[in-house]
Each structure stands twice: as C-alpha cells, then as structure tokens.
XYZ file of C-alpha atoms in Angstrom:
775
model
C 139.542 125.365 229.537
C 140.452 121.862 228.442
C 137.348 119.731 228.109
C 137.843 116.205 229.448
C 134.676 115.099 227.635
C 134.945 114.158 223.958
C 132.467 116.300 222.049
C 131.866 113.600 219.428
C 130.453 110.949 221.752
C 129.874 113.010 224.927
C 132.009 110.592 226.974
C 135.021 111.127 229.193
C 138.315 110.995 227.346
C 139.765 107.529 227.756
C 143.224 108.988 228.357
C 141.809 110.902 231.302
C 140.168 107.689 232.565
C 143.563 105.959 232.333
C 145.050 108.594 234.644
C 142.115 108.318 237.076
C 142.341 104.514 237.126
C 146.109 104.666 237.641
C 145.646 107.093 240.525
C 143.071 104.809 242.153
C 145.632 102.012 242.013
C 148.309 104.306 243.482
C 146.173 105.245 246.502
C 144.651 101.783 246.933
C 146.453 101.123 250.258
C 144.572 104.102 251.713
C 141.278 103.058 250.138
C 141.522 99.427 251.204
C 142.868 99.786 254.757
C 141.158 101.588 257.627
C 142.880 104.168 259.799
C 146.444 105.467 259.304
C 149.788 104.379 260.750
C 151.550 105.731 263.814
C 155.310 106.064 263.813
C 155.422 108.526 260.891
C 154.810 112.266 260.744
C 151.199 111.479 259.851
C 150.673 111.057 263.585
C 151.558 114.659 264.427
C 149.583 116.000 261.451
C 146.505 114.164 262.718
C 146.958 115.657 266.184
C 147.194 119.138 264.662
C 144.042 118.498 262.635
C 142.275 117.467 265.840
C 143.288 120.755 267.484
C 141.897 122.675 264.508
C 138.678 120.658 264.648
C 138.337 121.439 268.346
C 138.718 125.163 267.664
C 136.216 125.118 264.806
C 133.574 123.455 266.993
C 134.172 126.270 269.485
C 133.460 128.882 266.837
C 137.104 129.771 266.119
C 137.177 129.397 262.340
C 140.841 130.296 261.841
C 142.746 129.250 264.960
C 146.340 130.319 265.492
C 146.823 128.713 268.897
C 147.024 124.985 269.688
C 145.881 124.812 273.333
C 146.765 121.278 274.423
C 150.402 120.838 273.399
C 153.457 121.335 275.620
C 151.775 119.825 278.683
C 148.731 122.060 278.143
C 150.682 125.335 277.953
C 149.766 125.645 274.265
C 151.698 127.436 271.550
C 151.013 129.354 268.307
C 151.838 126.670 265.770
C 148.986 127.615 263.408
C 150.278 131.163 263.210
C 153.344 129.722 261.463
C 152.573 126.279 260.104
C 150.330 126.372 257.025
C 146.904 125.085 258.130
C 144.945 124.090 254.994
C 145.509 120.332 255.301
C 144.286 120.442 258.903
C 141.207 122.464 258.033
C 140.309 120.039 255.239
C 140.744 117.058 257.578
C 138.745 118.803 260.305
C 135.825 119.755 258.059
C 135.774 116.261 256.542
C 135.541 114.910 260.084
C 132.769 117.328 261.051
C 130.748 116.727 257.896
C 131.018 112.937 257.876
C 131.468 112.122 261.542
C 134.332 109.758 260.648
C 136.983 111.620 262.641
C 140.217 113.426 261.798
C 142.113 110.221 261.030
C 139.735 109.572 258.137
C 139.893 113.278 257.332
C 143.676 113.151 257.086
C 143.445 110.114 254.831
C 140.988 112.054 252.673
C 143.589 114.825 252.299
C 146.228 112.334 251.130
C 143.867 110.807 248.581
C 142.717 114.248 247.441
C 146.337 115.333 246.949
C 147.010 112.339 244.706
C 144.040 113.053 242.442
C 144.663 116.808 242.313
C 148.236 116.216 241.198
C 147.421 113.616 238.542
C 144.516 115.585 237.096
C 146.434 118.855 237.222
C 149.406 117.378 235.398
C 147.145 115.759 232.791
C 145.436 119.085 232.131
C 148.706 121.040 231.985
C 150.408 118.686 229.541
C 147.309 118.044 227.394
C 146.789 121.723 226.748
C 150.411 122.328 225.787
C 151.621 119.123 224.174
C 148.760 116.706 223.518
C 146.619 114.020 225.124
C 148.933 111.055 224.579
C 151.709 113.019 226.289
C 149.216 114.019 229.007
C 148.237 110.414 229.671
C 151.876 109.411 230.145
C 152.568 112.484 232.277
C 149.517 111.904 234.470
C 150.544 108.308 235.145
C 154.172 109.310 235.724
C 153.080 111.933 238.242
C 151.137 109.627 240.529
C 153.878 106.962 240.286
C 156.785 109.271 241.043
C 158.402 107.461 244.007
C 158.314 110.590 246.162
C 154.598 111.078 245.507
C 153.273 107.508 245.641
C 155.329 106.246 248.575
C 157.923 108.472 250.237
C 155.683 111.404 251.167
C 152.408 109.678 252.096
C 153.721 106.393 253.515
C 157.390 106.491 254.512
C 157.310 110.057 255.874
C 153.593 110.596 256.453
C 153.853 114.214 255.325
C 150.175 115.075 254.882
C 150.564 118.849 254.505
C 153.489 118.611 252.097
C 151.694 115.946 250.047
C 148.753 118.299 249.643
C 150.990 121.178 248.522
C 152.790 118.967 246.007
C 149.450 117.724 244.681
C 148.205 121.284 244.149
C 151.400 122.379 242.343
C 150.499 121.009 238.865
C 147.107 122.717 239.156
C 148.894 126.017 239.761
C 150.957 125.615 236.577
C 147.966 124.548 234.489
C 145.615 127.267 235.698
C 148.139 130.082 235.320
C 148.989 128.743 231.882
C 145.276 129.030 231.119
C 145.204 132.606 232.403
C 148.198 133.416 230.230
C 146.470 131.824 227.277
C 142.942 133.197 227.628
C 142.662 135.745 230.411
C 139.216 134.297 231.195
C 137.642 135.242 234.532
C 137.134 131.627 235.589
C 140.803 130.897 234.993
C 141.820 133.995 236.962
C 139.712 132.967 239.951
C 140.810 129.328 239.887
C 144.463 130.276 239.433
C 144.279 132.657 242.393
C 142.614 129.980 244.536
C 145.225 127.392 243.548
C 148.101 129.726 244.448
C 146.484 130.565 247.780
C 145.885 126.855 248.426
C 149.498 125.841 247.871
C 150.700 128.666 250.150
C 148.219 127.614 252.839
C 149.292 123.958 252.522
C 153.063 124.018 252.989
C 155.250 127.145 252.932
C 158.466 125.513 251.718
C 156.750 123.696 248.852
C 154.827 126.888 248.077
C 158.053 128.876 247.889
C 159.519 126.479 245.328
C 156.263 126.252 243.370
C 155.864 130.031 243.343
C 159.448 130.464 242.173
C 158.970 127.938 239.381
C 155.675 129.600 238.414
C 157.262 133.057 238.116
C 160.101 131.670 235.982
C 157.563 129.813 233.824
C 155.461 132.940 233.282
C 158.462 135.135 232.505
C 159.675 132.500 230.083
C 156.314 132.359 228.331
C 155.812 136.119 228.216
C 159.358 137.131 227.254
C 161.325 134.226 225.774
C 158.646 132.272 223.898
C 157.276 135.218 221.833
C 160.756 135.856 220.464
C 160.620 132.534 218.622
C 157.180 133.088 217.078
C 156.435 134.704 213.753
C 156.333 138.490 213.542
C 152.576 138.765 213.980
C 152.735 136.909 217.289
C 155.840 138.439 218.843
C 154.140 141.189 220.795
C 153.222 140.457 224.376
C 149.469 140.555 224.961
C 148.898 143.228 227.589
C 145.500 141.844 228.519
C 146.804 138.452 229.567
C 149.785 139.991 231.397
C 147.251 142.034 233.343
C 145.120 138.933 234.001
C 148.111 136.936 235.241
C 149.154 139.820 237.496
C 145.646 140.018 238.959
C 145.628 136.255 239.587
C 149.003 136.381 241.351
C 148.003 139.345 243.520
C 144.673 137.752 244.431
C 146.357 134.450 245.279
C 148.857 136.158 247.564
C 146.080 138.287 249.058
C 143.803 135.367 249.799
C 146.620 133.638 251.690
C 147.786 136.825 253.450
C 146.052 135.906 256.714
C 148.666 133.149 256.991
C 151.916 134.317 255.400
C 151.876 137.946 256.533
C 151.800 137.241 260.316
C 154.097 134.243 259.845
C 156.660 136.525 258.238
C 156.330 139.655 260.347
C 156.066 137.781 263.647
C 158.912 135.381 262.979
C 161.200 137.011 265.536
C 158.870 136.372 268.478
C 159.145 132.580 268.309
C 162.089 130.251 268.594
C 163.603 128.829 265.437
C 167.159 128.514 266.715
C 167.251 124.722 266.442
C 166.763 124.689 262.682
C 169.682 123.151 260.809
C 171.255 121.527 263.876
C 172.179 117.869 264.334
C 169.965 115.491 262.393
C 168.325 118.477 260.714
C 171.553 119.816 259.240
C 171.114 119.724 255.450
C 174.771 118.717 255.031
C 173.903 115.265 256.346
C 171.152 114.595 253.816
C 172.470 115.199 250.327
C 171.607 112.412 247.888
C 173.979 110.587 245.565
C 173.151 110.948 241.888
C 173.132 107.154 241.576
C 170.344 106.993 244.189
C 168.292 109.656 242.400
C 168.092 107.481 239.280
C 167.875 104.082 240.994
C 164.909 101.668 240.779
C 162.544 100.984 243.662
C 163.691 98.684 246.464
C 161.602 95.726 247.570
C 160.345 96.244 251.101
C 160.624 93.631 253.848
C 157.509 92.725 255.822
C 159.771 91.732 258.708
C 161.279 95.216 259.001
C 159.970 97.773 261.482
C 160.690 100.600 259.051
C 160.675 100.438 255.245
C 163.907 100.880 253.322
C 163.677 103.060 250.249
C 165.648 105.138 247.793
C 165.247 108.865 247.359
C 164.752 108.400 243.649
C 163.066 110.210 240.794
C 162.223 106.793 239.302
C 164.436 104.861 236.904
C 161.768 104.623 234.178
C 160.958 108.297 234.694
C 164.603 109.206 234.132
C 164.796 107.204 230.897
C 161.598 108.770 229.578
C 162.780 112.240 230.604
C 166.041 111.748 228.691
C 163.973 110.898 225.621
C 161.904 114.028 226.233
C 165.008 116.200 226.570
C 166.394 114.692 223.369
C 163.522 116.203 221.372
C 165.337 119.566 221.448
C 167.873 118.078 219.031
C 165.183 117.322 216.437
C 164.095 120.426 214.563
C 160.591 119.016 213.980
C 159.984 118.370 217.684
C 162.035 121.161 219.228
C 160.155 123.380 221.719
C 161.320 126.114 224.072
C 159.225 124.813 226.965
C 161.197 121.568 226.752
C 164.319 123.557 227.480
C 162.616 125.248 230.440
C 161.577 121.908 231.953
C 165.082 120.568 231.377
C 166.603 123.513 233.215
C 164.103 123.013 236.044
C 165.027 119.338 236.330
C 168.755 120.061 236.388
C 168.209 122.795 238.981
C 166.239 120.523 241.320
C 168.763 117.691 240.874
C 171.639 120.043 241.606
C 170.030 121.188 244.862
C 169.667 117.584 246.056
C 173.335 116.633 245.581
C 176.364 117.726 247.578
C 177.569 119.744 244.581
C 175.182 122.456 245.791
C 176.465 122.579 249.386
C 178.194 125.914 248.753
C 174.923 127.416 247.502
C 173.022 126.119 250.542
C 175.629 127.678 252.816
C 175.643 130.936 250.846
C 171.867 131.419 251.318
C 171.119 131.086 255.088
C 167.313 130.640 254.705
C 167.991 127.423 252.774
C 168.571 125.731 256.140
C 164.817 125.830 256.733
C 164.397 123.196 254.022
C 166.437 120.852 256.286
C 166.323 117.934 253.835
C 167.531 118.355 250.219
C 165.250 115.474 249.224
C 162.324 117.915 249.545
C 163.282 119.047 246.042
C 162.102 115.676 244.702
C 158.661 117.290 244.639
C 159.818 120.188 242.478
C 161.856 117.768 240.377
C 158.600 115.935 239.623
C 157.093 119.185 238.286
C 159.827 119.256 235.661
C 160.596 115.611 234.956
C 156.993 114.477 234.478
C 156.216 116.787 231.502
C 159.498 115.612 229.966
C 158.308 112.014 230.391
C 155.168 112.939 228.481
C 157.253 114.634 225.780
C 159.046 111.350 225.122
C 155.914 110.333 223.198
C 156.799 112.892 220.520
C 159.231 110.323 219.110
C 156.454 107.744 218.924
C 153.971 110.121 217.285
C 156.500 110.894 214.558
C 156.815 107.223 213.621
C 154.838 106.323 210.497
C 154.089 102.769 211.621
C 150.582 102.770 213.142
C 151.253 99.640 215.181
C 154.144 101.313 216.999
C 152.119 104.498 217.484
C 149.231 102.593 219.025
C 151.130 100.080 221.161
C 154.181 101.903 222.549
C 152.236 104.305 224.850
C 150.535 101.384 226.587
C 153.913 99.624 226.885
C 155.295 102.741 228.541
C 152.336 102.835 230.955
C 153.032 99.195 231.753
C 156.722 99.892 232.426
C 155.842 102.746 234.773
C 153.388 100.586 236.700
C 155.600 97.497 236.796
C 158.599 99.468 238.064
C 156.370 100.885 240.806
C 154.960 97.611 242.161
C 157.456 97.496 245.075
C 156.092 100.884 246.173
C 152.469 99.741 246.133
C 152.857 97.583 249.245
C 153.586 99.903 252.172
C 153.952 98.372 255.637
C 150.637 97.318 257.105
C 149.326 99.415 259.958
C 147.041 98.848 262.913
C 144.302 101.120 264.218
C 145.499 104.658 264.957
C 143.581 104.841 268.209
C 141.891 107.703 270.024
C 142.735 111.297 269.188
C 142.200 113.526 272.231
C 143.960 115.626 274.847
C 144.611 112.568 276.984
C 146.664 111.010 274.202
C 148.617 114.188 273.408
C 149.520 114.579 277.052
C 150.462 110.936 277.524
C 152.717 110.965 274.477
C 154.462 114.117 275.682
C 154.957 112.608 279.130
C 156.605 109.612 277.460
C 158.933 111.938 275.557
C 157.611 110.858 272.194
C 157.434 114.453 270.982
C 156.664 117.964 272.163
C 154.223 120.213 270.364
C 154.295 118.094 267.179
C 157.527 119.704 265.964
C 161.033 118.326 265.920
C 163.030 121.142 267.462
C 160.684 123.263 269.600
C 159.884 125.254 266.464
C 157.507 128.184 266.980
C 157.611 128.105 270.776
C 157.343 131.722 272.030
C 160.738 133.344 272.359
C 160.220 133.969 276.105
C 160.130 130.208 276.687
C 163.793 129.514 277.289
C 163.120 126.355 279.291
C 160.225 123.950 278.806
C 158.599 123.588 282.247
C 157.950 120.227 283.826
C 154.366 118.971 283.623
C 152.060 120.147 286.393
C 150.753 117.054 288.271
C 147.256 118.508 288.650
C 147.002 119.455 284.956
C 148.304 116.014 284.031
C 145.602 114.453 286.188
C 142.929 116.470 284.381
C 144.205 115.498 280.932
C 144.504 111.825 281.820
C 140.936 111.947 283.180
C 139.926 113.409 279.800
C 138.073 116.317 281.409
C 136.197 118.772 279.208
C 137.538 121.892 280.957
C 141.175 121.969 282.012
C 142.157 124.329 284.828
C 145.409 125.778 283.511
C 146.884 127.421 286.579
C 148.966 126.436 289.589
C 146.288 125.544 292.133
C 148.803 124.423 294.754
C 150.226 127.938 295.090
C 146.856 129.530 295.888
C 146.508 131.051 299.375
C 144.129 129.410 301.811
C 140.470 130.309 301.260
C 140.930 131.394 297.644
C 138.317 130.041 295.245
C 138.824 129.812 291.490
C 136.246 128.078 289.332
C 136.067 127.666 285.569
C 133.074 129.514 284.104
C 133.875 128.723 280.476
C 136.896 127.665 278.482
C 137.882 127.156 274.863
C 141.065 127.030 272.818
C 141.670 130.796 272.890
C 139.797 131.964 275.978
C 139.342 131.133 279.664
C 136.859 132.759 282.070
C 137.197 132.119 285.812
C 135.188 133.117 288.858
C 137.624 134.293 291.536
C 137.029 134.953 295.219
C 139.891 135.786 297.583
C 140.335 137.694 300.855
C 143.890 138.589 299.964
C 145.950 139.697 297.016
C 147.877 136.815 295.481
C 149.947 135.781 292.483
C 148.266 133.494 289.968
C 150.665 131.457 287.872
C 148.985 130.352 284.657
C 149.995 127.235 282.776
C 149.873 129.092 279.478
C 152.824 130.309 277.472
C 152.676 133.997 276.724
C 152.550 135.046 273.104
C 151.571 138.479 271.737
C 147.789 138.552 271.563
C 147.117 137.139 275.025
C 145.229 139.661 277.164
C 143.993 139.600 280.760
C 140.730 141.248 281.844
C 139.290 141.556 285.346
C 135.615 142.500 285.297
C 135.968 143.900 281.767
C 138.995 146.000 282.742
C 142.323 145.271 281.084
C 144.762 144.031 283.684
C 148.586 143.958 283.608
C 150.524 140.735 283.868
C 154.096 139.482 283.865
C 155.969 136.792 281.957
C 157.799 134.244 284.063
C 161.459 133.559 283.455
C 162.680 131.182 282.089
C 159.496 129.262 281.169
C 157.602 132.146 279.547
C 154.264 131.640 281.300
C 151.641 134.272 282.129
C 151.815 135.456 285.758
C 149.031 137.705 287.146
C 149.123 139.726 290.369
C 145.524 139.285 291.483
C 143.546 141.680 293.696
C 141.447 140.644 296.657
C 137.712 140.451 296.298
C 135.167 138.684 294.126
C 135.396 139.151 290.363
C 135.611 137.545 286.944
C 138.989 136.829 285.340
C 139.226 136.464 281.593
C 142.213 135.424 279.490
C 141.718 135.739 275.748
C 143.867 135.439 272.666
C 143.235 138.504 270.512
C 144.482 139.593 267.095
C 147.606 141.727 266.901
C 147.646 144.639 264.428
C 149.504 142.643 261.781
C 147.075 139.725 262.094
C 144.123 142.111 261.755
C 145.660 143.737 258.679
C 146.384 140.308 257.178
C 142.798 139.182 257.747
C 141.453 142.364 256.151
C 143.710 141.857 253.118
C 142.432 138.305 252.710
C 138.831 139.465 253.114
C 139.332 142.254 250.566
C 140.985 139.781 248.168
C 138.012 137.462 248.546
C 135.645 140.302 247.654
C 137.726 141.211 244.592
C 137.795 137.541 243.567
C 134.007 137.450 243.676
C 133.871 140.682 241.632
C 136.173 139.169 239.013
C 134.000 136.068 238.917
C 130.830 138.123 238.427
C 132.114 140.626 235.909
C 135.396 139.172 234.660
C 137.549 139.837 231.658
C 137.240 139.023 228.015
C 138.111 135.531 226.836
C 140.930 135.575 224.299
C 143.177 132.857 222.950
C 146.727 134.097 222.624
C 148.922 131.249 221.506
C 146.431 128.515 220.749
C 146.562 125.065 222.292
C 147.585 121.530 221.526
C 145.171 118.732 222.298
C 146.195 116.229 219.641
C 144.159 113.148 220.377
C 145.785 110.221 218.628
C 143.974 107.001 217.818
C 141.399 105.799 220.407
C 143.145 102.424 220.512
C 146.135 104.083 222.207
C 144.057 104.919 225.244
C 142.057 101.694 225.178
C 145.226 99.600 225.312
C 146.627 101.792 228.089
C 143.415 101.379 230.088
C 143.667 97.602 229.682
C 147.250 97.767 230.974
C 146.123 99.672 234.077
C 143.303 97.191 234.687
C 145.792 94.332 234.325
C 148.068 96.069 236.837
C 145.152 96.198 239.282
C 144.736 92.441 238.959
C 148.467 91.861 239.430
C 148.466 94.184 242.445
C 145.680 92.147 244.042
C 147.261 88.774 243.299
C 150.636 90.099 244.409
C 149.156 91.208 247.710
C 147.709 87.767 248.331
C 150.844 85.956 247.180
C 153.370 88.252 248.805
C 154.966 89.351 245.547
C 157.367 92.295 245.240
C 158.338 92.016 248.913
C 160.755 90.135 251.142
C 159.379 88.259 254.130
C 161.920 88.019 256.939
C 160.715 86.179 260.012
C 162.144 85.025 263.318
C 165.893 85.599 263.385
C 166.254 85.610 259.624
C 167.008 88.969 257.981
C 166.569 88.399 254.280
C 168.138 91.659 253.143
C 171.336 91.405 255.237
C 174.724 90.508 253.763
C 176.111 88.730 256.853
C 174.380 86.782 259.611
C 175.526 86.789 263.230
C 173.985 86.446 266.667
C 174.436 88.043 270.047
C 171.975 88.877 272.811
C 172.157 91.712 275.342
C 170.309 91.604 278.671
C 168.053 88.864 277.238
C 166.178 91.697 275.511
C 167.916 92.828 272.332
C 169.399 90.501 269.737
C 171.904 91.415 267.038
C 170.927 89.244 264.066
C 172.950 90.445 261.089
C 175.049 93.230 259.626
C 176.168 94.887 256.401
C 179.544 96.525 255.787
C 180.184 98.854 252.867
C 183.790 97.731 252.272
C 186.601 95.635 253.704
C 189.280 98.231 252.901
C 189.366 101.884 253.873
C 192.069 104.516 253.614
C 193.210 106.699 256.484
C 190.663 109.483 256.955
C 188.042 107.570 254.963
C 184.544 106.432 255.909
C 182.801 103.095 256.314
C 179.095 102.337 256.545
C 177.873 99.659 258.929
C 174.265 98.494 259.226
C 173.302 96.536 262.337
C 170.089 94.513 262.336
C 168.583 94.349 265.831
C 165.458 92.729 267.155
C 163.776 92.862 270.558
C 162.736 89.421 271.767
C 160.734 91.018 274.619
C 159.557 94.573 275.194
C 162.768 96.286 276.403
C 162.727 97.578 279.960
C 164.815 100.650 279.099
C 165.979 102.824 276.247
C 169.422 101.539 275.291
C 172.202 103.593 273.732
C 174.521 102.078 271.132
C 178.157 102.588 270.224
C 180.322 101.206 267.438
C 184.128 101.186 267.768
C 186.665 100.306 265.086
C 189.480 98.784 267.123
C 192.936 97.492 266.421
C 194.370 94.318 267.927
C 195.854 96.392 270.774
C 192.456 97.938 271.546
C 193.211 101.301 269.911
C 190.051 102.963 268.672
C 190.480 104.655 265.281
C 186.822 105.354 264.512
C 183.474 105.298 266.277
C 179.762 106.045 266.042
C 177.389 106.742 268.927
C 173.607 106.986 269.006
C 171.153 107.841 271.751
C 168.705 105.423 270.104
C 169.659 102.461 267.919
C 167.970 102.948 264.539
C 167.071 106.450 265.828
C 164.018 105.046 267.619
C 163.701 104.440 271.390
C 164.152 100.735 272.109
C 161.319 100.747 274.664
C 158.920 101.266 271.752
C 160.314 98.579 269.422
C 157.898 96.060 267.936
C 159.013 92.598 269.056
C 157.830 91.057 265.777
C 160.024 93.294 263.582
C 163.740 93.884 263.172
C 165.242 97.360 262.902
C 168.109 98.494 260.675
C 170.578 100.627 262.617
C 172.772 102.642 260.223
C 176.196 103.935 261.261
C 178.833 105.936 259.429
C 182.317 105.572 260.897
C 185.043 108.075 260.053
C 188.505 106.529 260.292
C 191.178 108.652 261.917
C 193.756 110.151 259.563
C 196.392 109.071 262.085
C 195.289 105.431 262.133
C 198.106 102.962 261.532
C 197.775 100.708 258.529
C 196.730 97.185 259.361
C 193.813 95.015 260.443
C 190.909 96.269 262.549
C 187.567 94.972 263.755
C 184.234 96.562 264.653
C 182.951 96.197 268.224
C 179.337 97.012 269.060
C 177.917 97.640 272.512
C 174.798 98.822 274.330
C 174.877 101.044 277.397
C 172.815 103.381 279.569
C 173.862 107.017 279.218
C 172.137 107.938 282.492
C 174.139 105.508 284.650
C 177.128 104.792 282.409
C 176.485 101.052 282.721
C 177.623 98.886 279.805
C 175.646 95.718 279.279
C 177.052 92.244 278.760
C 176.531 90.358 275.518
C 176.317 86.606 274.972
C 176.628 84.446 271.853
C 174.176 81.860 270.539
C 175.571 79.214 272.913
C 175.270 81.480 275.954
C 179.008 82.168 276.147
C 179.991 85.593 277.437
C 181.286 87.945 274.732
C 181.952 90.844 277.091
C 180.742 94.423 277.146
C 180.876 94.592 273.351
C 180.040 92.357 270.412
C 182.929 91.711 267.994
C 181.754 91.866 264.379
C 183.182 88.905 262.507
C 184.582 90.883 259.592
C 188.107 92.212 259.252
C 188.739 95.776 258.075
C 192.056 96.710 256.509
C 193.147 100.339 256.840
C 195.433 101.540 254.059
C 197.323 104.783 253.472
C-alpha cells in the first residue's frame, strides 16, 4: 500500500498535504456555515436520514420501510434506494447528538475527502506523486464535485458514491498488484460501499472497474517484456474474491431491489421533465469556464462543465501517447473512458439511450460528469509528464504550482454557493406539513417505489393529520371515524415496522388501516396469522375484524428474497473476516511508480493553496467572484423592462437568444421575475410569439414560472424563468413579438399587467424586442 509518510523524515508527504489543504478549501462553505439549505434535494435526503435514524433508535438496524411519508401511509423506499448515506448521517447524529442535518453535512464533507485521497493514491501508485498532487486537486475542484452535486443539486447520496469511486479504482489496482489480504478486504468494502450509496453511480463505477481490470489483466501484459507477459493467477484470484465479496456484502440491498422491482411503481420514469432527451449537454458547455453567481438570484446559474482548465490539462495528458518516451496504455484507457462519458452526455448518443431502455433510469445525462471525472482527472495528472521531461529545474519546480494555482483560480466562482438559513426542525410534523402543501410526496419526484397496488394516492386523513401536526409519539394509523359505536382500539406499542393495538368490540367490523400494503406486511390476532385485503385503488391494508377482546399486531417481516439477501451479506462478512485473519500472500506483480520529484515542487504548491485560502477569505468579505443584483436591477440580464401583475409579481428583465429564427426553428427566452410581496397564489405562465394580426406561431407554458411555485418565492431574490419556443414550420415570414402572461389554471383567469407608470398593458406583457421569422 502506498505510504503517505516519507520514510526519510517520518513526515506526511507534502504533496498529500497539498491535496488535503485544497480539499479543506473546497468544502469550506460546509465547514464555515451551520445547517444546510432547503430548496435542493439535500432536503429530501435529510428527511430520509431522519427516518433511518428513527428506525435505528427503535432497534431496526436495516430498515426498508419509511413510515411517515405519503401522509403517514409509509412506503418501502429503503428497499430500493441505496441507504448508506442515510445510515452514516443517522449514526453521526446518534453518536454526536448534533442531528441528521449535521450528519448529512458530515457525509458531504466525507465524500469530498474520500474522493481526493482516493484519486491521489490511485495516481501516485501508477504515475507518480507530482501527477497525484495535480490529480487530487483536480478531483476536488471538478465543477460537478465541488459545486453542482453538493450545492446546486444537494445530491448527498450521489456525492458519497462519486467520492468512493476513486477509492474503488485504487484499492482494486492494489489487489491486482499485490493480492494482499488487506487490499482484498478494503477493495471489497469499497465496492460494497459504492453500491450501497447510489445504484446508478455504482453501475457506472462497476462497469468502469471491470473494463479497467480486464484491460490490466489482458491488454497491458501484451506490451510487457516476455518474462512479464503471463497473467498472474494469484492476483486474478484475489481480484475475483474481492469482487465477489463486495457484491455479497451489498446483497442485502441490491438483491431485493432487483428481484422485487415489479411490485413497486416506476412507470413515471423518463416522462416530462425527467425525459433524458430534454437534458443533453452541448459540447461547448462541457468545456466552458465557471459562471459567476449572483447573490440576488433565488437559484444559482451554472454550467454542466468538466472544467475548462481540466480539459486543457487532459488534452496535454492525452497527447503523451504521441511521445514514445511517455506513452502508456493506461493513458489510452482513460482517454477512451473520457470520450465515452462525453459521448453519453451529448445528443449524439440519443440513439444509444433509446436503444437501451434501462438508460432512462439515469434521467439526466449530466450524471455522467461523475464518471467523466474518473477519467479526466488522471489525464490532468498525466499532463505533468511533459514538465518532468524538461531538463530545466526551474520549470520542473514551478510549473506544477502554477497549474495548481490555475485550477484554484478558475474555481473561485464555485467557492461561493448561495448563503442558506437554518434548516429547521426535522420530524414527522414537518414531513406531513410539507406534503400537505404539495411540496413533495415521499421524497421522490415521480411516486417512485410506491407499491404497485397504490394506483391513486389517497387524500390525507384529518385525524392522522391532527396527530402529526401535534407531533405525537404514537400515531394511530387507521380510520377511526369508520369504527362502529362502542368499539375500542388503543395503541399498545408502535414503531416504524410494527403496530400493536388492544381491540375490544361487540361486533365484527372492517378496520381500514392507513398503511400501504407491500409484501412483508403481516397481520396477527392474538398470535394467530389473520387474513386481510388490499383496498382498491389506494392500496391500503383492510382487515375484517372479529368481535371480542384481543390484541392486533401488524408487522413488516422479511420476504424470502430479503432473507436470502441478508444471509448472503452475513456470509460475505464472515468470509471477509476470514480473509483478513488468514489472507493471501503479498506479491508485487508489475511494480509501482511513486516518483517523488523535488520537495520544492510540493512546497510551492502548498504555498499556492494557502494563498488561495487567503484570497477566498478576502473575496468573501469583498464580494469578489460574484454579481450582486439588488432591488429591481438584474445584473446578468441583457435587456431591462418592467411590468407588474396583481401588485405581486414584477417582470424586471429578459434575455433572447436571437433576433432571427427560421421556420421550424427554436428560440430561447429568459424572463427575470421578482415577487414584491409573498404571492397569494401559485401563478401559471405562458409565452406566445405573435404576429401583428395576433397569430400565434410559437408558445411555451409552465405550471410554475422558473419551475418553482410562486407562493414560495423569496421576495428578496429574483428568479430566472427559462423558456424554449418552437416556431411553427407554417409561420409566415415577417416580424413577430413575444407576449408574456400569468394566469390561474384552476379558474382560467388571466391577470392584468401594468407598466412602470401604472398604465394598463392588458392580459399579457409585450416584450420590447422584435423577432424576424425567415424561411
């Protein structure tokens, strides 16, 4: 295993310290600000972590059921959604007492350090420590990793999986190289961890790992001298054991998730906003620099980019294959990986996405920015091969620190995410209130993983709502209003996966539970299994109850496949311990490369990182690397305007992609809105492209302007409302104008707009910009 301590002076390698310091700077917004923001997916991940924490405190160490979502009906999200991030957040909360919000922040910070350290180790062992230093810094400053995932999207689980991915490559490379028992165990644990963190990221990482191992076992030996061409059977065996153990350890998750996929709903995947066809990325955006954020904006604007400096460095790394002294086969592998990930993010790959139906589960092609980082970052490190081949010591010593400086400087706009306020309480009362407000249901976008028998989400039960809003410890999850007169039902005990009731009734009756049915739920009356029905169309448990006095128990038990999966994971854990205790021999197959370079290289780079920390602090105080729109000024807009609707929403500015468009073409229009008071309703927005005679040749409609309900807009921030307008192929050539209006889709009412002087504009706002339609 690579030693991060220099044996000569018994101190940490300075290059490794550079990567650690750079990572601290990258995660500084999390370290310096309490809580986490709402309004991103971090919110739903925190709620899931809280449900896991609740189950753990009840003695349920691996919960599959989230009891409080869907108005208290619960659903089996943890049977399908990888739970490791939530368990880590929950145990952090339980051990420290700081709560699951702090626990979720811990997971994000942990992911950043795991990724940086893992990439440093992987590259140092294969290519050298100077390359590793550059790669480690490039990893934590990849735009997707430093900003898009943790801040813009709030994807806690996916961030963790991406952070573990470099560790998987490094540890399996170590197994391939040595076959040592410690490497086998750690590699197996890393593979299990990435699977348990995020299934889609795990699928890509696992695929890349298999290709990497096949490449190293089959392709690489063909280029070595005759004495080294044979494949070492011992290390092949060790790698196979590590893969099997990793899959086995995670079997308690992926086996039921796969075999029980047909008993939950996933029919909304790939529809509407979640159709992958709507989210391909232009190549120009993938290589673009970071955008300055605007403190006056409600939501940050960003590019889905691999990083402009990263791309330049990667090109230099790829170019080493054309120099016979620097040429390496693994460079070619990383290059192919980068091209593959880039291809999958652009519309050139649409045919492939459509050819492979499961690809729709990825939803957003930009997810492959994470796998692109696995390939592009080692290539960035390889760019230093050109520097190391230069005979001038000054260039050798200075250029790496210059490169570190360029990476950091290009990333400064990403180091200032929007400020956030306190997250607030995390409890059943809040889940229920948010669902009542229509903010989300079950913490998924499209009713994913709701039991298949639930064809219609039932309305909230008033009595259950009352209990949740009162924040009661035990929630009675049945229809009390339908009970016959004189019937008594009292809660004896209740937890996430079990309810016990005392029942007394003079008559037989039907008890309608407010629990969705899902295989595993069982009903017992006085220790005797009792039949039940499933209501249609809301999929709830319905029990025909006998008369008399007895105990009713509902419990969520393991199905055969879940039991088998748990046994496989338990057996794999035992084998892992056996390997750790007895192990395999330690052999070195292909050697390693840990070329150190002059100490001054790392010292200068460390000074650059420390200087960046100072600049980051001063920039935060001085407002550098950001725009600061305030009032009715929108700094980033191309054109200013003004109109007010219902004395609540103001249109402040707009952008238009072009003034000319051909028949059948498309135009992009960005509207900048701001609420001057908290809106009294959720407005809908339309955009019409009209001719002088009122003919509409193109339009865009949205349920929510800026895809966010207006009743929840922050009155101190503007929102950017993006529209794409397709022009009719039958449109006559000539001049046209955009008209924008707000309306209520429930009543059909269109609201009047007024200009800055209070003059009536009508039911729509004319955009003061002429569009010319050509053939």
